[in-house]
């Protein structure tokens, strides 16, 4: 049995955009680099293999399609909750 390669997708959302966009994606060493950048900048990492597979099919700078809005909203809600916890501890 072979070990599955690491994979990562980074999202960004700005209020002026219609929806979040894929700003980075990759497998193997590229995925490791994405995760290192996230860690360096204290960006939370959310793990969902099914969502990762779907987001990995999108192109860079491509907006999230409407059928993924709910799943991606859960990711941003997770990040928001983490940020609030961190802020309340300061």
Short mmCIF file of C-alpha atoms in Angstrom, two decimals:
data_model
loop_
_atom_site.label_atom_id
_atom_site.label_comp_id
_atom_site.label_asym_id
_atom_site.label_seq_id
_atom_site.Cartn_x
_atom_site.Cartn_y
_atom_site.Cartn_z
CA UNK A 1 0.00 0.00 0.00
CA UNK A 2 1.37 3.41 -0.94
CA UNK A 3 1.23 6.46 1.29
CA UNK A 4 -1.11 9.17 0.01
CA UNK A 5 0.66 12.40 -0.93
CA UNK A 6 -0.02 15.46 1.16
CA UNK A 7 -2.38 17.92 -0.49
CA UNK A 8 -3.45 21.46 0.46
CA UNK A 9 -5.69 24.23 -0.85
CA UNK A 10 -5.62 27.81 0.45
CA UNK A 11 -8.67 30.05 0.25
CA UNK A 12 -9.08 33.79 0.51
CA UNK A 13 -12.18 35.92 0.89
CA UNK A 14 -12.54 39.67 0.61
CA UNK A 15 -15.93 41.37 1.05
CA UNK A 16 -15.67 43.01 -2.38
CA UNK A 17 -15.47 39.55 -4.00
CA UNK A 18 -18.60 37.59 -4.82
CA UNK A 19 -17.22 34.47 -3.14
CA UNK A 20 -13.99 32.99 -1.73
CA UNK A 21 -11.23 32.10 -4.19
CA UNK A 22 -8.53 29.45 -4.40
CA UNK A 23 -5.25 31.31 -3.91
CA UNK A 24 -2.87 28.35 -3.64
CA UNK A 25 -3.02 24.61 -4.11
CA UNK A 26 -0.65 21.74 -4.49
CA UNK A 27 0.51 18.27 -3.58
CA UNK A 28 3.65 16.96 -1.96
CA UNK A 29 6.32 19.61 -1.42
CA UNK A 30 4.02 22.42 -2.60
CA UNK A 31 1.39 21.36 -0.05
CA UNK A 32 4.08 21.33 2.65
CA UNK A 33 5.06 24.88 1.67
CA UNK A 34 1.44 26.05 1.82
CA UNK A 35 1.10 24.62 5.32
CA UNK A 36 4.42 26.16 6.42
CA UNK A 37 3.29 29.59 5.24
CA UNK A 38 -0.01 29.14 7.09
CA UNK A 39 1.83 28.21 10.28
CA UNK A 40 4.29 31.10 9.93
CA UNK A 41 1.41 33.58 9.62
CA UNK A 42 -0.75 31.90 12.29
CA UNK A 43 -3.41 30.97 9.75
CA UNK A 44 -5.62 28.13 11.02
CA UNK A 45 -5.66 24.88 9.07
CA UNK A 46 -8.97 23.09 8.55
CA UNK A 47 -8.90 19.45 7.52
CA UNK A 48 -11.69 17.94 5.42
CA UNK A 49 -10.56 15.35 2.85
CA UNK A 50 -13.83 15.47 0.89
CA UNK A 51 -13.81 19.26 0.61
CA UNK A 52 -10.10 19.18 -0.23
CA UNK A 53 -10.80 16.86 -3.15
CA UNK A 54 -13.50 19.18 -4.51
CA UNK A 55 -11.49 22.38 -4.01
CA UNK A 56 -8.45 20.74 -5.57
CA UNK A 57 -10.35 20.51 -8.86
CA UNK A 58 -10.63 24.30 -9.07
CA UNK A 59 -8.08 26.50 -10.82
CA UNK A 60 -5.98 29.13 -9.05
CA UNK A 61 -7.93 32.37 -8.53
CA UNK A 62 -11.15 30.55 -9.37
CA UNK A 63 -14.15 31.50 -7.26
CA UNK A 64 -15.83 28.83 -5.20
CA UNK A 65 -18.91 27.50 -7.04
CA UNK A 66 -22.31 27.95 -5.37
CA UNK A 67 -22.64 24.24 -4.58
CA UNK A 68 -19.61 24.54 -2.23
CA UNK A 69 -20.75 27.73 -0.45
CA UNK A 70 -22.16 25.91 2.57
CA UNK A 71 -19.08 23.73 3.08
CA UNK A 72 -16.69 26.67 2.66
CA UNK A 73 -18.84 28.79 5.00
CA UNK A 74 -18.21 26.13 7.66
CA UNK A 75 -14.47 26.56 7.14
CA UNK A 76 -14.66 30.33 7.57
CA UNK A 77 -16.95 29.92 10.61
CA UNK A 78 -14.33 27.59 12.13
CA UNK A 79 -11.62 30.20 11.56
CA UNK A 80 -13.82 32.97 12.97
CA UNK A 81 -14.47 30.94 16.15
CA UNK A 82 -10.74 30.26 16.58
CA UNK A 83 -9.92 33.95 16.11
CA UNK A 84 -12.50 34.91 18.75
CA UNK A 85 -11.05 32.41 21.23
CA UNK A 86 -7.55 33.72 20.64
CA UNK A 87 -8.69 37.35 21.01
CA UNK A 88 -10.52 36.59 24.27
CA UNK A 89 -7.35 35.09 25.77
CA UNK A 90 -5.29 38.22 25.11
#
